[in-house]
Amino acid sequence: MSATADTGTTRVALVTGANKGIGRAVAHRLAELGGCVYLGARSEVRGRAAESELRSEGLDVRFLSLDVTDESSVIQAAKRIEEEEGRLDALVNNAGIGGPPLPPSSTPLSEIRRTYETNVFGVIAVTNAMLPLLRRSQAGRIVNMSSVLGSLTHAAAQEDPTGVFPAGIFPALLDYNTSKAALNAVTITYANELRDTKILVNAVSPGFVATDINGHRGVLTPRQGARIPVLLATLAEDGPTATFVGEDDTPEGQRLSW
Ligand code: NAP
């Protein structure tokens, strides 16, 4: 799996939920590689703060108001990219949430719905809105920020190939895990629809990254967690589609089972 060093190919990128954490680090890296990066954020204050930090390094980063659960915000975001750039080369569906860690049998349905709104339906809404722009790219790439917790194979075996959780321990988070399993299915479904186009669609498990989502218990920095998402966002023409790639410190990452 090789990445394009040619930043002319992956020039225009959108990262959702990019005001902090892994999304911010992905936006940062893609901009360092020479891209024009739309930094999607639902809060103007938080989005502008991240934008100005990255711009102070001379990077072409543009705050884009985008709440992935708000259809009109998604449509407005696509309109702005169309007006300014006319196309999109890479979409990183990063925005994600998880509810409080409760046993499945006592997780309120409202929590599950809330998580799915962002992690699944939000991704579908943004992908559908951006696809006309991605189709105009010479090398459209879609990267869905999943998690090894969404792997049905590894959940059933209670075994984490990424080594974060010891054998026999696999967190059973009903809202989060099943939303990422659904996201994995969404990834394969789009990849299959788009097989005869130049658009490659893949899912990533970024590793256990210290961010707000896990109370900073992760062991990787956001920049380390951004490595595989950036690799998938800048894949060369002969790169894979419909794969699930995890961080394991090897150059290409590890292929995970769905
Ligand atoms: P994070 O620091 O909590 O960042 C999550 C980002 O998503 C924030 O920018 C947040 O914005 C944004 N967001 C949430 N709901 C949104 C919405 N409706 N519209 C737009 N943006 C929204 O967590 P993270 O660890 O960087 O997570 C990024 C992605 O990686 C998630 O999909 C997560 O599931 C995945 N992931 C993380 C880990 C890990 O170890 N950290 C492991 C596997 C997968 P606000 O600031 O406005 O809340």
mmCIF file of C-alpha atoms in Angstrom, residues 23-217:
data_model
loop_
_atom_site.group_PDB
_atom_site.id
_atom_site.type_symbol
_atom_site.label_atom_id
_atom_site.label_comp_id
_atom_site.label_asym_id
_atom_site.label_seq_id
_atom_site.Cartn_x
_atom_site.Cartn_y
_atom_site.Cartn_z
ATOM 1 C CA GLY A 23 -9.274 14.818 13.611
ATOM 2 C CA ARG A 24 -7.239 17.929 14.326
ATOM 3 C CA ALA A 25 -4.016 15.942 13.940
ATOM 4 C CA VAL A 26 -5.203 14.480 10.609
ATOM 5 C CA ALA A 27 -6.081 17.979 9.346
ATOM 6 C CA HIS A 28 -2.681 19.228 10.531
ATOM 7 C CA ARG A 29 -0.757 16.468 8.738
ATOM 8 C CA LEU A 30 -2.723 16.707 5.496
ATOM 9 C CA ALA A 31 -2.087 20.456 5.450
ATOM 10 C CA GLU A 32 1.632 19.870 6.136
ATOM 11 C CA LEU A 33 1.656 17.608 3.075
ATOM 12 C CA GLY A 34 0.526 20.602 1.039
ATOM 13 C CA GLY A 35 -3.221 20.197 1.042
ATOM 14 C CA CYS A 36 -5.961 22.744 1.410
ATOM 15 C CA VAL A 37 -7.813 21.307 4.382
ATOM 16 C CA TYR A 38 -11.346 22.090 5.468
ATOM 17 C CA LEU A 39 -11.432 21.742 9.234
ATOM 18 C CA GLY A 40 -14.993 20.667 10.005
ATOM 19 C CA ALA A 41 -16.254 21.622 13.462
ATOM 20 C CA ARG A 42 -19.698 22.055 14.957
ATOM 21 C CA SER A 43 -18.584 24.901 17.251
ATOM 22 C CA GLU A 44 -17.403 28.086 15.571
ATOM 23 C CA VAL A 45 -15.347 29.058 18.643
ATOM 24 C CA ARG A 46 -13.525 25.704 18.849
ATOM 25 C CA GLY A 47 -13.170 25.438 15.074
ATOM 26 C CA ARG A 48 -11.751 28.948 14.681
ATOM 27 C CA ALA A 49 -9.306 28.345 17.552
ATOM 28 C CA ALA A 50 -7.913 25.230 15.839
ATOM 29 C CA GLU A 51 -7.884 27.017 12.481
ATOM 30 C CA SER A 52 -5.832 29.918 13.807
ATOM 31 C CA GLU A 53 -3.340 27.612 15.559
ATOM 32 C CA LEU A 54 -2.711 25.680 12.362
ATOM 33 C CA ARG A 55 -2.683 28.787 10.176
ATOM 34 C CA SER A 56 0.015 30.281 12.417
ATOM 35 C CA GLU A 57 2.260 27.556 10.936
ATOM 36 C CA GLY A 58 1.500 28.899 7.457
ATOM 37 C CA LEU A 59 -0.861 26.025 6.594
ATOM 38 C CA ASP A 60 -3.920 26.304 4.341
ATOM 39 C CA VAL A 61 -6.547 25.240 6.856
ATOM 40 C CA ARG A 62 -10.104 26.579 6.621
ATOM 41 C CA PHE A 63 -12.692 26.336 9.377
ATOM 42 C CA LEU A 64 -15.911 24.842 7.985
ATOM 43 C CA SER A 65 -19.051 24.943 10.086
ATOM 44 C CA LEU A 66 -20.241 21.333 10.101
ATOM 45 C CA ASP A 67 -22.434 19.438 12.530
ATOM 46 C CA VAL A 68 -22.679 15.985 10.991
ATOM 47 C CA THR A 69 -26.083 15.406 12.622
ATOM 48 C CA ASP A 70 -27.590 18.553 11.089
ATOM 49 C CA GLU A 71 -28.595 18.021 7.461
ATOM 50 C CA SER A 72 -28.737 21.705 6.557
ATOM 51 C CA SER A 73 -25.245 22.227 7.983
ATOM 52 C CA VAL A 74 -23.980 19.294 5.899
ATOM 53 C CA ILE A 75 -25.556 20.690 2.724
ATOM 54 C CA GLN A 76 -24.149 24.183 3.380
ATOM 55 C CA ALA A 77 -20.682 22.684 3.942
ATOM 56 C CA ALA A 78 -20.761 20.870 0.575
ATOM 57 C CA LYS A 79 -21.969 24.045 -1.131
ATOM 58 C CA ARG A 80 -19.068 26.058 0.252
ATOM 59 C CA ILE A 81 -16.443 23.519 -0.883
ATOM 60 C CA GLU A 82 -18.084 23.393 -4.304
ATOM 61 C CA GLU A 83 -18.009 27.189 -4.621
ATOM 62 C CA GLU A 84 -14.412 27.548 -3.434
ATOM 63 C CA GLU A 85 -12.694 24.469 -4.883
ATOM 64 C CA GLY A 86 -15.176 22.676 -7.125
ATOM 65 C CA ARG A 87 -14.040 19.263 -5.966
ATOM 66 C CA LEU A 88 -12.928 17.198 -2.978
ATOM 67 C CA ASP A 89 -9.998 14.763 -3.006
ATOM 68 C CA ALA A 90 -10.215 13.289 0.485
ATOM 69 C CA LEU A 91 -13.053 12.990 2.991
ATOM 70 C CA VAL A 92 -12.082 11.844 6.484
ATOM 71 C CA ASN A 93 -15.231 10.956 8.425
ATOM 72 C CA ASN A 94 -13.680 11.385 11.843
ATOM 73 C CA ALA A 95 -16.382 12.959 14.056
ATOM 74 C CA GLY A 96 -17.433 10.388 16.616
ATOM 75 C CA ILE A 97 -18.848 10.040 20.105
ATOM 76 C CA GLY A 98 -19.464 7.361 22.706
ATOM 77 C CA GLY A 99 -21.930 7.276 25.566
ATOM 78 C CA PRO A 100 -21.147 6.422 29.180
ATOM 79 C CA PRO A 101 -19.750 2.895 29.593
ATOM 80 C CA LEU A 102 -22.738 0.875 30.805
ATOM 81 C CA PRO A 103 -23.585 -2.820 30.538
ATOM 82 C CA PRO A 104 -25.536 -3.438 27.306
ATOM 83 C CA SER A 105 -28.647 -4.454 29.231
ATOM 84 C CA SER A 106 -28.823 -1.084 30.969
ATOM 85 C CA THR A 107 -27.819 1.203 28.127
ATOM 86 C CA PRO A 108 -30.757 3.532 27.398
ATOM 87 C CA LEU A 109 -32.073 3.363 23.850
ATOM 88 C CA SER A 110 -31.758 7.160 23.714
ATOM 89 C CA GLU A 111 -27.971 6.827 24.154
ATOM 90 C CA ILE A 112 -27.762 4.293 21.356
ATOM 91 C CA ARG A 113 -29.781 6.561 19.049
ATOM 92 C CA ARG A 114 -27.574 9.542 19.947
ATOM 93 C CA THR A 115 -24.372 7.650 19.175
ATOM 94 C CA TYR A 116 -25.732 6.283 15.892
ATOM 95 C CA GLU A 117 -26.817 9.800 14.812
ATOM 96 C CA THR A 118 -23.160 10.885 14.800
ATOM 97 C CA ASN A 119 -21.153 7.718 14.164
ATOM 98 C CA VAL A 120 -23.379 6.163 11.478
ATOM 99 C CA PHE A 121 -26.080 8.473 10.088
ATOM 100 C CA GLY A 122 -23.745 11.488 10.233
ATOM 101 C CA VAL A 123 -21.183 9.646 8.135
ATOM 102 C CA ILE A 124 -23.822 8.669 5.571
ATOM 103 C CA ALA A 125 -25.183 12.232 5.368
ATOM 104 C CA VAL A 126 -21.723 13.763 4.909
ATOM 105 C CA THR A 127 -20.614 11.081 2.422
ATOM 106 C CA ASN A 128 -23.703 11.512 0.257
ATOM 107 C CA ALA A 129 -23.360 15.302 0.292
ATOM 108 C CA MET A 130 -19.651 15.147 -0.628
ATOM 109 C CA LEU A 131 -19.777 12.342 -3.212
ATOM 110 C CA PRO A 132 -20.555 14.617 -6.179
ATOM 111 C CA LEU A 133 -17.393 16.582 -5.287
ATOM 112 C CA LEU A 134 -15.324 13.415 -4.731
ATOM 113 C CA ARG A 135 -16.416 12.093 -8.138
ATOM 114 C CA ARG A 136 -14.779 15.178 -9.715
ATOM 115 C CA SER A 137 -11.415 14.289 -8.157
ATOM 116 C CA GLN A 138 -8.681 12.407 -10.021
ATOM 117 C CA ALA A 139 -8.187 10.349 -6.828
ATOM 118 C CA GLY A 140 -11.099 10.537 -4.388
ATOM 119 C CA ARG A 141 -10.473 8.922 -1.012
ATOM 120 C CA ILE A 142 -12.939 8.279 1.814
ATOM 121 C CA VAL A 143 -11.585 7.317 5.228
ATOM 122 C CA ASN A 144 -14.009 6.253 7.937
ATOM 123 C CA MET A 145 -12.724 6.509 11.496
ATOM 124 C CA SER A 146 -13.779 3.207 12.987
ATOM 125 C CA SER A 147 -12.388 1.203 15.907
ATOM 126 C CA VAL A 148 -11.246 -2.338 16.537
ATOM 127 C CA LEU A 149 -14.205 -2.379 18.952
ATOM 128 C CA GLY A 150 -16.406 -2.462 15.841
ATOM 129 C CA SER A 151 -14.901 -5.736 14.625
ATOM 130 C CA LEU A 152 -17.441 -8.561 14.933
ATOM 131 C CA THR A 153 -14.706 -11.169 14.409
ATOM 132 C CA HIS A 154 -12.572 -9.881 17.278
ATOM 133 C CA ALA A 155 -15.558 -9.236 19.564
ATOM 134 C CA ALA A 156 -16.771 -12.818 19.109
ATOM 135 C CA ALA A 157 -13.286 -14.152 19.860
ATOM 136 C CA GLN A 158 -12.851 -11.679 22.760
ATOM 137 C CA GLU A 159 -9.437 -10.970 21.356
ATOM 138 C CA ASP A 160 -7.908 -7.606 20.500
ATOM 139 C CA PRO A 161 -5.233 -7.913 17.783
ATOM 140 C CA THR A 162 -4.066 -4.369 18.493
ATOM 141 C CA GLY A 163 -2.934 -5.426 21.968
ATOM 142 C CA VAL A 164 -4.756 -2.686 23.895
ATOM 143 C CA PHE A 165 -6.980 -5.124 25.787
ATOM 144 C CA PRO A 166 -5.645 -8.389 27.282
ATOM 145 C CA ALA A 167 -6.941 -11.710 25.936
ATOM 146 C CA GLY A 168 -10.466 -12.464 27.129
ATOM 147 C CA ILE A 169 -11.257 -8.804 27.750
ATOM 148 C CA PHE A 170 -13.133 -6.949 25.037
ATOM 149 C CA PRO A 171 -15.233 -3.993 26.221
ATOM 150 C CA ALA A 172 -18.943 -4.564 25.494
ATOM 151 C CA LEU A 173 -20.147 -1.047 24.730
ATOM 152 C CA LEU A 174 -23.514 -1.483 23.071
ATOM 153 C CA ASP A 175 -23.798 1.985 21.564
ATOM 154 C CA TYR A 176 -20.170 2.532 20.523
ATOM 155 C CA ASN A 177 -19.147 -0.960 19.363
ATOM 156 C CA THR A 178 -22.285 -1.587 17.333
ATOM 157 C CA SER A 179 -22.154 1.901 15.794
ATOM 158 C CA LYS A 180 -18.602 1.194 14.599
ATOM 159 C CA ALA A 181 -19.660 -2.260 13.324
ATOM 160 C CA ALA A 182 -22.400 -0.499 11.354
ATOM 161 C CA LEU A 183 -19.831 2.028 10.131
ATOM 162 C CA ASN A 184 -17.669 -0.852 8.908
ATOM 163 C CA ALA A 185 -20.635 -2.202 6.941
ATOM 164 C CA VAL A 186 -21.278 1.293 5.575
ATOM 165 C CA THR A 187 -17.625 1.445 4.464
ATOM 166 C CA ILE A 188 -17.821 -1.811 2.509
ATOM 167 C CA THR A 189 -21.157 -0.877 0.981
ATOM 168 C CA TYR A 190 -19.871 2.441 -0.421
ATOM 169 C CA ALA A 191 -16.601 0.809 -1.535
ATOM 170 C CA ASN A 192 -18.588 -1.718 -3.537
ATOM 171 C CA GLU A 193 -20.817 0.919 -5.148
ATOM 172 C CA LEU A 194 -17.727 2.926 -6.115
ATOM 173 C CA ARG A 195 -15.495 0.084 -7.369
ATOM 174 C CA ASP A 196 -15.642 1.277 -10.978
ATOM 175 C CA THR A 197 -14.686 4.840 -10.033
ATOM 176 C CA LYS A 198 -11.395 6.357 -8.839
ATOM 177 C CA ILE A 199 -12.756 6.582 -5.292
ATOM 178 C CA LEU A 200 -11.239 4.272 -2.654
ATOM 179 C CA VAL A 201 -13.160 3.756 0.600
ATOM 180 C CA ASN A 202 -11.508 2.310 3.703
ATOM 181 C CA ALA A 203 -11.965 2.127 7.467
ATOM 182 C CA VAL A 204 -9.306 2.683 10.098
ATOM 183 C CA SER A 205 -8.727 1.825 13.725
ATOM 184 C CA PRO A 206 -6.276 4.554 14.753
ATOM 185 C CA GLY A 207 -4.928 2.834 17.885
ATOM 186 C CA PHE A 208 -5.592 3.748 21.521
ATOM 187 C CA VAL A 209 -5.070 7.498 21.394
ATOM 188 C CA ALA A 210 -5.100 9.884 24.373
ATOM 189 C CA THR A 211 -8.062 12.183 23.655
ATOM 190 C CA ASP A 212 -11.206 13.474 25.359
ATOM 191 C CA ILE A 213 -13.248 10.469 24.146
ATOM 192 C CA ASN A 214 -11.376 8.137 26.539
ATOM 193 C CA GLY A 215 -10.456 10.627 29.273
ATOM 194 C CA HIS A 216 -6.915 10.698 27.846
ATOM 195 C CA ARG A 217 -6.230 7.104 28.899
#
